[in-house]
Coordinates of C-alpha atoms in Angstrom, one line a residue:
M6 CA -84.6 17.4 -42.0
R7 CA -83.8 20.7 -43.5
D8 CA -80.3 22.3 -43.3
L9 CA -81.0 25.8 -42.0
R10 CA -77.7 27.2 -42.9
L11 CA -78.0 25.9 -46.5
N12 CA -81.6 27.2 -46.9
E13 CA -80.7 30.6 -45.6
A14 CA -77.7 30.9 -47.9
L15 CA -79.7 30.0 -50.9
R16 CA -82.4 32.5 -50.0
R17 CA -79.9 35.4 -49.9
L18 CA -78.2 34.3 -53.1
A19 CA -81.7 34.1 -54.8
A20 CA -82.5 37.7 -53.6
E21 CA -79.3 39.1 -54.9
A22 CA -79.6 37.2 -58.2
A23 CA -83.2 38.6 -58.7
T24 CA -81.9 42.2 -58.3
R25 CA -78.8 41.7 -60.6
F26 CA -80.7 40.0 -63.4
S27 CA -83.7 42.4 -63.3
T28 CA -81.2 45.3 -63.6
M29 CA -79.6 43.6 -66.6
V30 CA -83.0 43.1 -68.4
A31 CA -84.0 46.7 -67.6
S32 CA -80.7 48.0 -69.1
G33 CA -81.6 46.3 -72.4
E34 CA -80.6 42.7 -72.3
Q35 CA -83.3 40.4 -73.6
I36 CA -84.4 37.0 -72.4
P37 CA -84.3 34.6 -75.4
F38 CA -87.4 32.7 -76.3
D39 CA -88.7 29.7 -78.3
V40 CA -91.7 29.5 -80.6
A41 CA -94.0 26.5 -80.1
E42 CA -97.4 25.7 -81.6
Q43 CA -100.4 25.8 -79.4
E44 CA -102.2 22.5 -78.7
G45 CA -105.0 21.5 -81.1
P46 CA -105.0 20.4 -84.7
D47 CA -106.8 23.5 -86.0
S48 CA -104.8 26.1 -84.1
L49 CA -102.9 28.7 -86.2
F50 CA -101.4 30.5 -83.3
H51 CA -98.0 30.0 -81.8
S52 CA -96.8 30.5 -78.2
Y53 CA -93.6 32.2 -77.0
L54 CA -91.6 30.3 -74.4
P55 CA -89.0 32.4 -72.5
L56 CA -85.7 30.6 -72.0
T57 CA -85.0 32.2 -68.7
A58 CA -82.8 29.3 -67.5
Q59 CA -80.6 29.6 -70.6
F60 CA -80.2 33.3 -69.9
V61 CA -78.9 32.6 -66.3
R62 CA -76.6 29.9 -67.4
E63 CA -75.0 32.1 -70.0
R64 CA -74.3 34.7 -67.4
E65 CA -72.8 32.3 -64.8
G66 CA -69.9 34.8 -64.3
E67 CA -72.4 37.5 -63.1
L68 CA -73.9 35.0 -60.7
R69 CA -70.5 34.1 -59.2
S70 CA -69.6 37.8 -58.7
L71 CA -72.4 38.3 -56.3
T72 CA -71.6 38.8 -52.6
A73 CA -73.8 35.9 -51.4
F74 CA -72.4 33.4 -53.8
E75 CA -69.3 32.4 -51.8
P76 CA -71.1 31.8 -48.5
A77 CA -73.8 29.8 -50.5
R78 CA -71.0 27.7 -52.0
E79 CA -69.4 27.0 -48.7
A80 CA -72.8 25.9 -47.3
V81 CA -73.4 23.6 -50.2
E82 CA -70.0 22.1 -49.9
A83 CA -70.5 21.5 -46.1
A84 CA -73.8 19.9 -46.7
G85 CA -72.4 17.6 -49.4
V86 CA -75.6 17.7 -51.5
A87 CA -74.2 19.0 -54.8
A88 CA -73.4 15.6 -56.4
A89 CA -76.8 14.1 -55.6
Y90 CA -78.6 17.2 -56.9
L91 CA -76.7 17.3 -60.2
E92 CA -77.3 13.6 -60.8
Q93 CA -81.0 13.9 -60.3
R94 CA -81.1 16.4 -63.2
G95 CA -78.7 14.6 -65.4
E96 CA -76.1 17.3 -65.1
P97 CA -72.3 16.6 -65.3
V98 CA -70.7 16.4 -61.9
P99 CA -67.3 18.1 -61.6
R100 CA -64.6 16.3 -59.8
Q101 CA -63.6 19.1 -57.4
A102 CA -65.8 19.7 -54.5
R103 CA -65.8 23.5 -54.8
E104 CA -66.6 23.4 -58.5
R105 CA -69.4 20.9 -57.8
A106 CA -70.9 23.3 -55.3
A107 CA -70.6 26.3 -57.7
R108 CA -72.2 24.2 -60.5
M109 CA -75.1 23.3 -58.3
L110 CA -75.8 26.9 -57.4
T111 CA -76.0 27.9 -61.1
V112 CA -78.4 25.0 -61.9
F113 CA -80.5 25.8 -58.8
I114 CA -80.9 29.6 -59.6
A115 CA -81.5 28.8 -63.3
A116 CA -84.3 26.3 -62.4
L117 CA -85.9 28.8 -60.0
W118 CA -86.9 31.2 -62.9
D119 CA -87.2 28.6 -65.7
G120 CA -90.2 29.7 -67.9
C121 CA -90.6 33.1 -66.2
T122 CA -90.7 36.3 -68.2
E123 CA -89.1 38.3 -65.4
F124 CA -86.9 37.9 -62.4
A125 CA -89.3 38.6 -59.7
L126 CA -88.6 36.9 -56.4
D127 CA -91.7 34.8 -55.6
R128 CA -91.5 33.6 -52.0
E129 CA -93.8 30.6 -52.6
R130 CA -91.8 29.5 -55.6
L131 CA -88.6 29.7 -53.7
D132 CA -90.0 27.7 -50.8
G133 CA -91.2 25.0 -53.3
A134 CA -87.7 24.9 -54.8
L135 CA -86.0 24.5 -51.3
S136 CA -88.5 21.7 -50.4
V137 CA -87.6 19.8 -53.6
L138 CA -83.9 20.2 -52.9
D139 CA -84.3 18.9 -49.3
A140 CA -86.3 15.9 -50.6
E141 CA -83.8 15.1 -53.4
V142 CA -80.7 15.3 -51.3
S143 CA -82.0 13.7 -48.1
D144 CA -80.1 10.7 -46.9
V145 CA -81.8 7.3 -47.4
D146 CA -81.1 6.5 -43.7
D147 CA -83.7 9.2 -42.8
A148 CA -86.5 7.2 -44.6
D149 CA -88.9 5.1 -42.6
V150 CA -88.8 2.2 -45.1
L151 CA -86.7 0.8 -47.9
V152 CA -88.5 -0.5 -51.0
V153 CA -86.8 -3.0 -53.5
P154 CA -88.5 -4.7 -56.5
V155 CA -88.4 -8.4 -56.4
V156 CA -87.4 -10.2 -59.6
G157 CA -89.4 -13.3 -60.7
L158 CA -91.9 -13.5 -57.8
R159 CA -95.5 -14.5 -58.7
M160 CA -98.0 -15.4 -56.1
P161 CA -101.9 -15.1 -55.7
L162 CA -101.6 -13.1 -52.4
A163 CA -101.4 -9.3 -52.5
R164 CA -99.4 -9.2 -49.2
L165 CA -97.2 -11.6 -47.2
Q166 CA -96.0 -10.6 -43.9
L167 CA -92.6 -11.9 -42.8
P168 CA -90.5 -11.6 -39.6
H169 CA -88.4 -8.6 -38.6
G170 CA -90.6 -6.0 -40.3
V171 CA -90.1 -7.4 -43.8
E172 CA -93.1 -7.6 -46.1
L173 CA -93.8 -8.7 -49.7
I174 CA -96.5 -6.6 -51.3
R175 CA -97.9 -6.1 -54.8
A176 CA -96.7 -2.8 -56.2
D177 CA -100.2 -1.4 -57.1
A178 CA -101.2 -1.7 -53.4
I179 CA -98.9 1.1 -52.2
D180 CA -97.5 4.4 -53.4
A181 CA -94.3 3.2 -55.1
P182 CA -91.9 5.0 -57.4
I183 CA -92.5 4.7 -61.1
E184 CA -89.1 3.2 -61.7
A185 CA -89.9 0.3 -59.3
M186 CA -93.0 -0.4 -61.4
R187 CA -91.2 -1.2 -64.7
S188 CA -91.4 -4.7 -66.0
E189 CA -88.0 -4.5 -67.9
G190 CA -85.5 -6.9 -66.3
M191 CA -88.0 -8.0 -63.6
G192 CA -88.7 -11.5 -65.1
R193 CA -92.3 -10.8 -65.8
S194 CA -94.6 -9.6 -68.6
A195 CA -96.0 -6.0 -68.6
W196 CA -99.5 -7.2 -67.6
Q197 CA -98.3 -9.3 -64.7
P198 CA -98.2 -7.6 -61.3
Q199 CA -94.9 -6.4 -59.8
F200 CA -94.1 -7.4 -56.2
L201 CA -91.9 -5.2 -53.8
A202 CA -90.0 -6.2 -50.8
I203 CA -90.3 -3.6 -48.0
A204 CA -88.1 -3.4 -44.9
E205 CA -88.7 -1.1 -42.0
Q206 CA -85.7 1.1 -41.2
G207 CA -84.5 1.9 -37.7
E208 CA -82.6 4.9 -36.5
G209 CA -78.9 5.5 -37.0
P210 CA -76.4 6.2 -39.7
D211 CA -76.4 2.7 -41.1
S212 CA -80.2 2.0 -40.9
G213 CA -80.4 1.8 -44.8
A214 CA -77.6 -0.7 -45.0
A215 CA -79.2 -2.8 -42.2
A216 CA -82.5 -2.9 -44.0
L217 CA -81.0 -3.9 -47.3
R218 CA -79.2 -6.7 -45.5
Q219 CA -82.5 -8.0 -44.2
L220 CA -83.8 -8.0 -47.8
R221 CA -80.9 -10.0 -49.0
E222 CA -81.5 -12.5 -46.2
L223 CA -85.0 -12.8 -47.3
I224 CA -83.9 -13.8 -50.8
S225 CA -81.5 -16.4 -49.2
V226 CA -84.4 -17.9 -47.2
M227 CA -86.6 -18.1 -50.3
R228 CA -83.8 -19.9 -52.2
L229 CA -83.4 -22.4 -49.4
F230 CA -87.2 -22.9 -49.4
K231 CA -87.6 -24.0 -53.1
G232 CA -85.9 -23.6 -56.5
G233 CA -86.6 -20.9 -59.0
G234 CA -85.4 -17.6 -60.3
I235 CA -85.7 -15.1 -57.5
G236 CA -83.6 -12.1 -56.6
L237 CA -83.6 -8.4 -55.8
G238 CA -83.8 -5.6 -58.4
P239 CA -80.7 -3.4 -59.1
Y240 CA -82.0 -0.4 -57.1
A241 CA -83.7 0.2 -53.7
F242 CA -85.8 3.3 -53.0
G243 CA -86.3 5.3 -49.9
P244 CA -89.0 7.9 -49.6
T245 CA -87.7 11.4 -48.8
G246 CA -90.8 13.4 -48.8
E247 CA -92.6 15.7 -51.3
G248 CA -93.3 12.6 -53.4
R249 CA -89.5 12.1 -54.0
W250 CA -87.6 8.9 -53.7
R251 CA -83.9 8.4 -53.1
R252 CA -82.3 5.6 -55.1
I253 CA -79.4 3.4 -54.0
A254 CA -77.8 0.4 -55.7
T255 CA -78.5 -3.0 -54.2
G256 CA -75.4 -4.7 -55.8
A257 CA -77.6 -7.7 -56.6
P258 CA -76.5 -9.8 -59.6
A259 CA -78.7 -10.8 -62.5
T260 CA -81.4 -13.3 -61.6
R261 CA -81.8 -16.7 -63.2
S262 CA -84.8 -16.9 -65.6
G263 CA -87.8 -19.0 -65.0
G264 CA -89.5 -17.1 -62.2
Y265 CA -90.5 -18.1 -58.7
L266 CA -94.1 -19.1 -58.2
L267 CA -95.6 -19.3 -54.7
S268 CA -98.9 -20.9 -53.9
E269 CA -101.0 -19.8 -50.9
E270 CA -99.9 -22.9 -49.0
E271 CA -96.3 -22.4 -50.0
A272 CA -96.4 -18.8 -48.9
T273 CA -97.6 -19.9 -45.5
E274 CA -94.7 -22.5 -45.3
L275 CA -92.2 -19.8 -46.4
S276 CA -93.4 -17.5 -43.6
L277 CA -93.0 -20.3 -41.1
L278 CA -89.6 -21.2 -42.3
A279 CA -88.4 -17.6 -42.2
T280 CA -89.8 -17.2 -38.6
T281 CA -88.0 -20.4 -37.5
L282 CA -84.7 -19.3 -39.0
E283 CA -85.1 -15.9 -37.5
A284 CA -85.1 -17.4 -34.0
R285 CA -82.0 -19.5 -34.6
P286 CA -78.4 -18.2 -34.7
D287 CA -76.9 -17.3 -38.0
P288 CA -74.8 -20.0 -39.8
D289 CA -71.1 -19.8 -39.2
G290 CA -68.0 -21.6 -40.2
A291 CA -68.2 -24.1 -43.1
L292 CA -72.1 -23.9 -43.1
A293 CA -72.0 -20.1 -43.8
W294 CA -69.5 -20.6 -46.6
A295 CA -71.6 -23.4 -48.1
V296 CA -74.8 -21.4 -48.1
A297 CA -73.0 -18.4 -49.8
R298 CA -71.6 -20.8 -52.4
F299 CA -75.0 -22.4 -52.9
E300 CA -76.5 -19.0 -53.6
M301 CA -73.8 -18.3 -56.1
G302 CA -74.9 -21.4 -58.0
C303 CA -78.5 -20.3 -57.8
E304 CA -77.6 -17.0 -59.4
R305 CA -76.1 -18.7 -62.4
Q306 CA -78.2 -18.6 -65.5
T307 CA -78.8 -22.4 -65.4
A308 CA -78.4 -25.2 -62.9
L309 CA -75.7 -26.8 -65.0
Q310 CA -73.6 -23.6 -64.8
G311 CA -74.0 -23.7 -61.0
L312 CA -73.1 -27.4 -60.6
S313 CA -69.5 -26.6 -59.5
D314 CA -70.8 -24.1 -56.9
H315 CA -73.2 -26.8 -55.4
L316 CA -70.5 -29.4 -55.4
L317 CA -68.2 -27.1 -53.6
A318 CA -70.9 -26.5 -51.0
L319 CA -71.0 -30.3 -50.5
R320 CA -67.2 -30.5 -50.2
A321 CA -67.1 -27.7 -47.6
L322 CA -69.6 -29.7 -45.5
L323 CA -68.7 -33.3 -46.0
E324 CA -65.1 -33.7 -47.0
G325 CA -62.5 -34.4 -44.4
R326 CA -61.8 -37.0 -41.7
G327 CA -64.4 -38.3 -39.3
P328 CA -65.4 -41.2 -37.2
V329 CA -65.8 -43.4 -40.3
G330 CA -63.9 -41.3 -42.9
A331 CA -66.3 -42.1 -45.8
S332 CA -66.0 -40.7 -49.2
L333 CA -67.9 -37.6 -50.4
P334 CA -70.5 -39.6 -52.5
M335 CA -71.2 -41.9 -49.5
R336 CA -71.7 -39.1 -47.1
A337 CA -73.8 -37.1 -49.4
A338 CA -76.0 -40.1 -50.1
A339 CA -76.5 -40.7 -46.4
L340 CA -77.9 -37.2 -45.8
I341 CA -79.7 -36.6 -49.2
A342 CA -81.5 -40.0 -49.3
G343 CA -82.6 -39.7 -45.7
K344 CA -84.9 -42.5 -44.7
S345 CA -85.8 -43.4 -48.2
G346 CA -83.2 -46.2 -48.3
D347 CA -82.2 -45.4 -51.8
R348 CA -78.6 -44.5 -50.9
P349 CA -76.9 -46.6 -53.7
A350 CA -78.7 -44.7 -56.4
V351 CA -78.0 -41.3 -54.7
R352 CA -74.4 -42.2 -54.4
E353 CA -74.2 -43.1 -58.0
R354 CA -75.8 -39.8 -59.0
I355 CA -73.3 -37.9 -57.0
E356 CA -70.5 -39.8 -58.6
H357 CA -71.8 -39.0 -62.0
A358 CA -72.2 -35.3 -61.0
L359 CA -68.5 -35.3 -60.1
E360 CA -67.6 -36.9 -63.5
L361 CA -69.7 -34.2 -65.1
E362 CA -67.9 -31.4 -63.3
R363 CA -64.5 -32.9 -64.3
A364 CA -65.7 -33.1 -67.9
A365 CA -66.9 -29.5 -67.9
M366 CA -63.5 -28.4 -66.5
A367 CA -61.9 -30.3 -69.4
G368 CA -64.1 -28.4 -71.9
A369 CA -66.9 -31.0 -72.5
P370 CA -70.0 -29.3 -71.2
N371 CA -72.3 -32.5 -71.5
L372 CA -72.0 -36.0 -70.3
S373 CA -75.5 -37.1 -71.0
G374 CA -74.3 -40.2 -72.9
K375 CA -72.5 -41.5 -69.7
T376 CA -75.1 -40.6 -67.2
P377 CA -78.5 -42.1 -66.5
Q378 CA -80.2 -38.8 -67.2
P379 CA -79.3 -35.6 -69.1
A380 CA -76.7 -33.4 -67.6
A381 CA -79.1 -30.4 -67.1
Q382 CA -81.5 -32.7 -65.1
L383 CA -78.6 -34.1 -63.1
A384 CA -77.4 -30.6 -62.2
S385 CA -81.0 -29.7 -61.1
W386 CA -81.2 -32.8 -59.0
V387 CA -77.8 -31.9 -57.3
E388 CA -79.1 -28.4 -56.6
E389 CA -82.2 -29.7 -55.0
G390 CA -80.4 -32.2 -52.9
V391 CA -78.0 -29.6 -51.6
R392 CA -80.9 -27.2 -51.0
G393 CA -82.6 -29.8 -48.7
M394 CA -79.3 -30.6 -46.9
L395 CA -78.6 -26.9 -46.2
R396 CA -82.1 -26.2 -45.1
A397 CA -82.0 -29.0 -42.6
A398 CA -78.6 -27.9 -41.3
A399 CA -79.8 -24.3 -40.9
L400 CA -82.7 -25.5 -38.9
G401 CA -80.3 -27.5 -36.7
E402 CA -81.6 -30.9 -37.7
L403 CA -78.2 -32.3 -38.6
G404 CA -76.1 -31.1 -35.7
A405 CA -73.0 -28.9 -35.8
D406 CA -70.8 -31.2 -38.0
L407 CA -72.5 -32.6 -41.1
G408 CA -69.6 -34.9 -41.8
V409 CA -70.1 -36.6 -38.3
A410 CA -73.9 -36.7 -39.0
A411 CA -73.3 -38.5 -42.3
D412 CA -70.8 -41.0 -40.7
E413 CA -73.2 -41.8 -37.9
T414 CA -76.0 -42.5 -40.4
L415 CA -73.6 -44.8 -42.3
I416 CA -72.7 -46.7 -39.1
A417 CA -76.3 -47.1 -38.1
T418 CA -77.3 -48.3 -41.5
G419 CA -74.4 -50.8 -41.6
L420 CA -75.3 -52.3 -38.2
S421 CA -79.0 -52.5 -39.1
E422 CA -78.6 -54.0 -42.6
G423 CA -75.6 -56.3 -41.7
D424 CA -73.8 -56.1 -45.0
F425 CA -73.4 -52.4 -45.6
E426 CA -69.8 -51.6 -46.5
I427 CA -68.2 -48.7 -44.6
A428 CA -65.0 -47.0 -45.7
V429 CA -62.8 -46.6 -42.6
A430 CA -60.0 -44.0 -42.7
H431 CA -56.7 -45.6 -42.3
E432 CA -54.2 -43.7 -40.2
P433 CA -50.9 -43.1 -42.3
E434 CA -47.9 -44.8 -41.0
P435 CA -45.4 -42.5 -39.4
E436 CA -42.3 -41.6 -41.3
P437 CA -39.4 -44.1 -40.7
R438 CA -36.8 -42.9 -38.3
E439 CA -33.3 -44.0 -37.7
P440 CA -33.3 -47.2 -35.5
D441 CA -32.0 -46.9 -32.0
L442 CA -29.7 -49.9 -31.7
K443 CA -29.4 -49.5 -27.9
H444 CA -33.1 -50.0 -27.3
Q445 CA -33.9 -52.1 -30.3
P446 CA -36.3 -54.9 -29.2
R447 CA -35.5 -58.5 -30.0
P448 CA -37.5 -59.9 -33.0
H449 CA -40.5 -62.1 -32.3
P450 CA -39.7 -65.7 -33.0
R451 CA -43.1 -66.0 -34.9
A452 CA -43.0 -62.6 -36.6
H453 CA -42.2 -64.2 -40.0
L454 CA -45.1 -66.6 -39.8
P455 CA -48.5 -65.7 -41.3
I456 CA -51.5 -65.0 -39.0
E457 CA -53.9 -67.8 -38.7
E458 CA -57.4 -67.1 -39.9
D459 CA -59.0 -68.2 -36.7
E460 CA -56.8 -65.7 -34.8
M461 CA -58.5 -62.7 -36.5
D462 CA -61.5 -61.0 -35.0
N463 CA -64.7 -62.6 -36.5
D464 CA -66.6 -59.3 -36.3
T465 CA -64.1 -57.2 -38.4
R466 CA -62.3 -58.6 -41.4
I467 CA -60.3 -56.9 -44.2
L468 CA -62.1 -57.1 -47.5
E469 CA -60.1 -58.0 -50.6
P470 CA -59.0 -56.2 -52.6
V471 CA -57.9 -53.3 -50.4
P472 CA -59.7 -50.2 -52.1
G473 CA -56.8 -47.8 -51.6
E474 CA -53.7 -46.8 -49.6
D475 CA -55.6 -44.5 -47.4
E476 CA -58.7 -46.6 -46.5
I477 CA -59.9 -50.1 -45.9
R478 CA -63.4 -51.5 -45.9
I479 CA -65.1 -53.4 -43.1
T480 CA -68.5 -55.2 -43.0
A481 CA -70.6 -54.7 -40.0
T482 CA -72.4 -58.0 -39.4
N483 CA -75.3 -58.8 -37.1
W484 CA -73.7 -60.6 -34.2
L485 CA -77.0 -62.0 -33.0
E486 CA -77.2 -64.3 -36.1
E487 CA -74.0 -66.0 -35.1
V488 CA -75.4 -67.2 -31.6
E489 CA -77.2 -70.5 -31.5
V490 CA -80.6 -70.4 -29.6
E491 CA -82.2 -73.5 -28.1
E492 CA -85.6 -74.2 -29.8
E493 CA -87.2 -75.4 -26.6
A494 CA -85.9 -72.9 -24.1
G495 CA -85.9 -70.0 -26.5
T496 CA -83.0 -68.4 -24.8
I497 CA -79.5 -67.7 -25.7
E498 CA -76.9 -70.1 -24.4
W499 CA -74.1 -68.1 -22.9
P500 CA -70.6 -69.6 -22.3
A501 CA -70.7 -69.6 -18.6
G502 CA -70.3 -72.1 -15.7
G503 CA -68.3 -75.3 -16.1
S504 CA -68.1 -75.0 -19.9
D505 CA -66.0 -71.9 -19.4
V506 CA -63.5 -73.9 -17.3
E507 CA -63.3 -76.5 -20.0
R508 CA -62.8 -73.8 -22.6
R509 CA -60.0 -72.3 -20.6
E510 CA -58.3 -75.7 -20.2
R511 CA -58.3 -76.1 -24.0
V512 CA -56.4 -72.9 -24.5
D513 CA -53.7 -73.7 -27.1
T514 CA -50.3 -73.2 -25.6
P515 CA -48.8 -71.6 -28.7
R516 CA -51.3 -68.7 -28.3
V517 CA -49.4 -67.5 -25.2
R518 CA -46.0 -68.7 -26.2
H519 CA -45.0 -65.3 -27.6
L520 CA -45.2 -63.9 -24.0
F521 CA -42.2 -66.0 -23.1
P522 CA -39.9 -65.9 -26.1
V523 CA -37.0 -68.3 -26.2
P524 CA -34.0 -67.2 -28.1
E525 CA -33.0 -69.6 -30.8
D526 CA -29.2 -69.3 -30.1
A527 CA -29.5 -69.8 -26.4
D528 CA -26.9 -72.1 -24.8
W529 CA -28.3 -74.0 -21.8
E530 CA -25.0 -75.9 -20.9
V531 CA -23.4 -74.5 -17.7
R532 CA -19.9 -75.8 -17.0
E533 CA -18.7 -76.6 -13.6
L534 CA -16.6 -73.8 -12.1
E535 CA -13.1 -75.0 -11.1
Y536 CA -11.9 -73.6 -7.8
D537 CA -8.5 -74.2 -6.4
H538 CA -9.0 -74.6 -2.6
Y539 CA -5.3 -75.0 -2.0
R540 CA -4.3 -71.8 -3.8
H541 CA -6.6 -69.6 -1.8
A542 CA -6.1 -71.4 1.6
G543 CA -3.0 -69.5 2.5

C-alpha cells in the first residue's frame, strides 16, 4: 500500500530539485563524467558516462536548502522507511531518525537522475522510482506468503502439501528470489535442487511472525518423524511487488550436516503425521520442554554432542516418584523397548549412555572401550529412542504422564513374567521428634524378638541385599502357580466349608497374644483389706 503523504512530498521535492540543479548547470557548473570503452574487442571508441548522482551528492547542502525538503523529511520520518531503504542500497544508516530521513532523501534524488545528462523531470521515471521505494520498504506482514529455504531436504517430489497452508516446493517451480536459490550453506551441491517452505500469511500486524512460527513447527515435526540434518535457512522472504522481496531473519541456528532424504512413501507418512499432530493440542508442561531440548540436540553438529540434550529430555519425562518409583534406565527401557521384550539390553544401553555423559563432563569424550558399541553409535541410538518416545507422547499414545506409563508397563511385565524385579520407592522416615512421655505407649512384649519367616506375606518379600536407602525391590510372582489343582476334577481346591473351621481351630495362640499384652512386672497378689468394725460403729 502506498503512502500518499510520502509520495506527494517526494514529488514536490523532485520538482524543486530539478529546477535548482538545472539552474546550476546552466550557470556554468558541469556534471562530471567517466570514460568507458564500448563493448566489442575491435572497438576503438570510448563512451562518456555522466556521474549525475555524484553531482547531486556533492551538493547535498543545496538540496537541504529547498523549501520542500523539510516537509519531505518529516514524511519520511513518519513513515519509518529510511533505514530499510538505505540498507537495500548498502548505504550507511545514521543513528538519529532525522538524519536518517535526510540521508534517504539525498540518496533518492541522486538515484532519480543517475546516468542522465540533464535534470529534466521525467514523470514516468519518477513514478518508477516511487514504485520501487514502495516495494522495498513495504512491511513483510503485507505479503501474501512467506518463503524460507529449507536446509538439507532432498526428495523426488516437486511439491508436498502439508496442513495449515504450508507447502514444500522445489525452488525452480515458482518465482523465488535469487538469494533463496543459492546453494551456499544449504547442505546441497550446486546441481541439486533447492526446496523452499512456503506458508500462507493471514491479515494483521503479526501475520509474518505467525507464518514463520508455522514453518518452525514444520521443522519440529520433520525432526520427530525421522533423523537427519534439516532446518530453516537464515532468512525468510516476503514478496512486496515490482519483483521485489523483503528479507527478514529467521533466527534459525546452523543445521547438522548429512542432509534429510525423504522417499515418496516417507513424504506421505510425514504429511499424515503433520495432519494428525495439527488436530491435537500443542504439548505443554514437561513434554513441551522435552521436545524443545530434543530439538536442541538435533541442532548439534553430531549426535554425540547432543547426547546430554537427549538425556535431559528423558529426565524431564521419566525422573521423579510414581506408583513404582523405578529408576530412569528402567523406565526408559519400558517405553523404548515397547513390545519387543528386549528391556534388559535397552536398560543396559541407557546406563552406558549415562556413563558416557558423565565421562564427557569429566573431559573424556569417548567411552567406546567400555561400551558394547562406539560412542557415536550409542548417541545416535539414544537420539532415535527419544525421538520415538516423544513422537508417541505427542500423538497421545502414552497418556499425560510418561513416568506413570512406564511404571504401569513395568508392573504389567512383572506380573506376566513372574520374576521381573521392580524397584519400589521407599517413603523416607519422618524426622525424629521429642517423645511425649505422657502419651508414650507401653513397649510390646515381643518387640525385641525377630519376625518369624512364616509370618511374612508370601507374595511380597524383601530381596537381599537391599539396593539402597531410598528403595527396595520386590518380586511379583504368579500366585496361580502356588495353588494345587486336582488332576481328576481339574478345578482349584478353595479353602472353604469344614476345612476352614479346622483351620481356624488351629490358629496359634501366640499370633493374637500381642492383642492382650501382659506386663512383666504385674503383681497379682491382692491383700485382704482390714476394717475395724468397732471403730466405725459409734
